[in-house]
Coordinates of C-alpha atoms in Angstrom, one line a residue:
X22 CA 116.8 103.0 111.8
X23 CA 116.1 101.3 108.8
X24 CA 112.2 100.5 107.7
X25 CA 111.8 96.5 107.5
X26 CA 111.6 97.1 104.4
X27 CA 114.9 98.2 103.0
X28 CA 116.2 96.0 106.1
X29 CA 115.4 92.5 103.6
X30 CA 116.0 91.7 99.6
X31 CA 115.7 95.6 98.4
X32 CA 113.7 97.9 96.3
X33 CA 112.1 95.3 94.2
X34 CA 110.7 93.3 97.6
X35 CA 109.0 96.8 98.5
X36 CA 105.1 96.6 98.9
X37 CA 103.1 99.6 97.8
X38 CA 102.2 100.1 100.9
X39 CA 105.9 100.1 103.1
X40 CA 106.7 102.8 99.9
X41 CA 103.9 104.6 101.3
X42 CA 104.1 104.2 105.1
X43 CA 108.4 105.2 104.2
X44 CA 107.2 109.0 103.9
X45 CA 106.0 109.7 106.9
X46 CA 106.3 113.6 107.9
X47 CA 108.5 112.7 111.2
X48 CA 110.8 115.2 109.6
X49 CA 111.1 117.9 106.9
X50 CA 111.1 115.3 104.4
X51 CA 112.0 117.9 101.6
X52 CA 115.8 117.8 103.0
X53 CA 115.5 114.2 104.0
X54 CA 115.6 112.9 99.9
X55 CA 117.7 112.3 96.9
X56 CA 116.4 111.7 93.9
X57 CA 113.2 112.9 94.6
X58 CA 113.3 110.2 96.7
X59 CA 113.6 108.9 100.5
X60 CA 114.1 105.8 99.4
X61 CA 116.9 106.9 98.1
X62 CA 118.3 109.0 100.4
X63 CA 118.6 106.0 102.2
X64 CA 119.7 104.0 100.6
X65 CA 123.2 106.8 99.0
X66 CA 123.0 107.6 102.7
X67 CA 124.2 103.6 104.0
X68 CA 127.1 103.9 101.0
X69 CA 128.5 107.2 102.3
X70 CA 128.7 105.2 106.2
X71 CA 129.6 103.0 105.0
X72 CA 132.2 103.7 102.9
X73 CA 133.0 106.5 105.7
X74 CA 133.5 104.1 108.1
X75 CA 136.1 102.2 106.3
X76 CA 138.4 105.4 106.0
X77 CA 138.5 105.8 109.1
X78 CA 138.7 101.8 109.7
X79 CA 141.8 102.3 107.6
X80 CA 143.2 105.8 108.5
X81 CA 146.9 105.2 109.4
X82 CA 148.3 107.8 111.6
X83 CA 150.4 110.6 110.9
X84 CA 152.5 112.1 113.8
X85 CA 155.5 110.3 113.6
X86 CA 155.6 109.2 117.5
X87 CA 159.3 106.7 116.4
X88 CA 162.2 108.4 119.0
X89 CA 164.6 110.5 117.2
X90 CA 167.1 109.0 115.4
X91 CA 171.2 110.1 117.5
X92 CA 172.4 113.2 116.9
X93 CA 176.9 112.8 116.8
X94 CA 177.0 116.6 117.3
X95 CA 175.3 116.0 120.7
X96 CA 178.1 115.3 123.6
X97 CA 176.8 111.7 125.3
X98 CA 177.5 113.8 129.0
X99 CA 176.7 117.0 130.8
X100 CA 178.1 120.4 129.4
X101 CA 180.9 120.1 132.5
X102 CA 181.8 116.3 132.4
X103 CA 185.4 116.8 130.3
X104 CA 186.1 119.3 131.8
X105 CA 185.7 117.6 135.6
X106 CA 187.1 114.3 134.2
X107 CA 190.4 116.5 133.2
X108 CA 190.5 118.5 136.5
X109 CA 190.8 114.6 138.4
X110 CA 193.2 113.2 136.1
X111 CA 195.4 116.6 136.3
X112 CA 194.7 116.3 140.3
X113 CA 195.6 111.8 140.3
X114 CA 199.0 112.8 138.0
X115 CA 199.9 115.8 140.5
X116 CA 199.0 113.8 143.6
X117 CA 201.6 110.9 141.5
X118 CA 204.5 113.0 141.9
X119 CA 204.1 114.7 144.4
X120 CA 204.5 110.4 146.3
X121 CA 207.4 110.4 143.7
X122 CA 209.0 112.9 145.4
X123 CA 208.6 111.8 148.6
X124 CA 209.9 108.9 148.1
X125 CA 212.7 110.6 146.5
X126 CA 213.2 112.4 149.7
X127 CA 213.1 110.0 151.8
X128 CA 215.4 107.5 149.7
X129 CA 217.9 110.6 149.6
X130 CA 221.1 109.8 152.3
X131 CA 222.0 112.1 154.6
X132 CA 224.5 114.7 153.9

């Protein structure tokens, strides 16, 4: 969390005591500075973090999750659908012809 001095009205609102107390050796100060100033480092880090959060918020999906387009070359039914359909039609046609021959035989006059 930021020091109380940085939460207020900016760098102009900082007093000498808040600047002096800001740099207490809680961590390695050399790695926690930008332009040799922990305060500027904190401000810069805050800006970078805010920009990063905005980028994450505005990110768009890059993976296409829409269903695939219909492909006209793919069959609508299974592999043997048309073969079974043709066999069924031929069987029905043979049955019809058989029934017609039976009717002709039954209507024929005896010799």
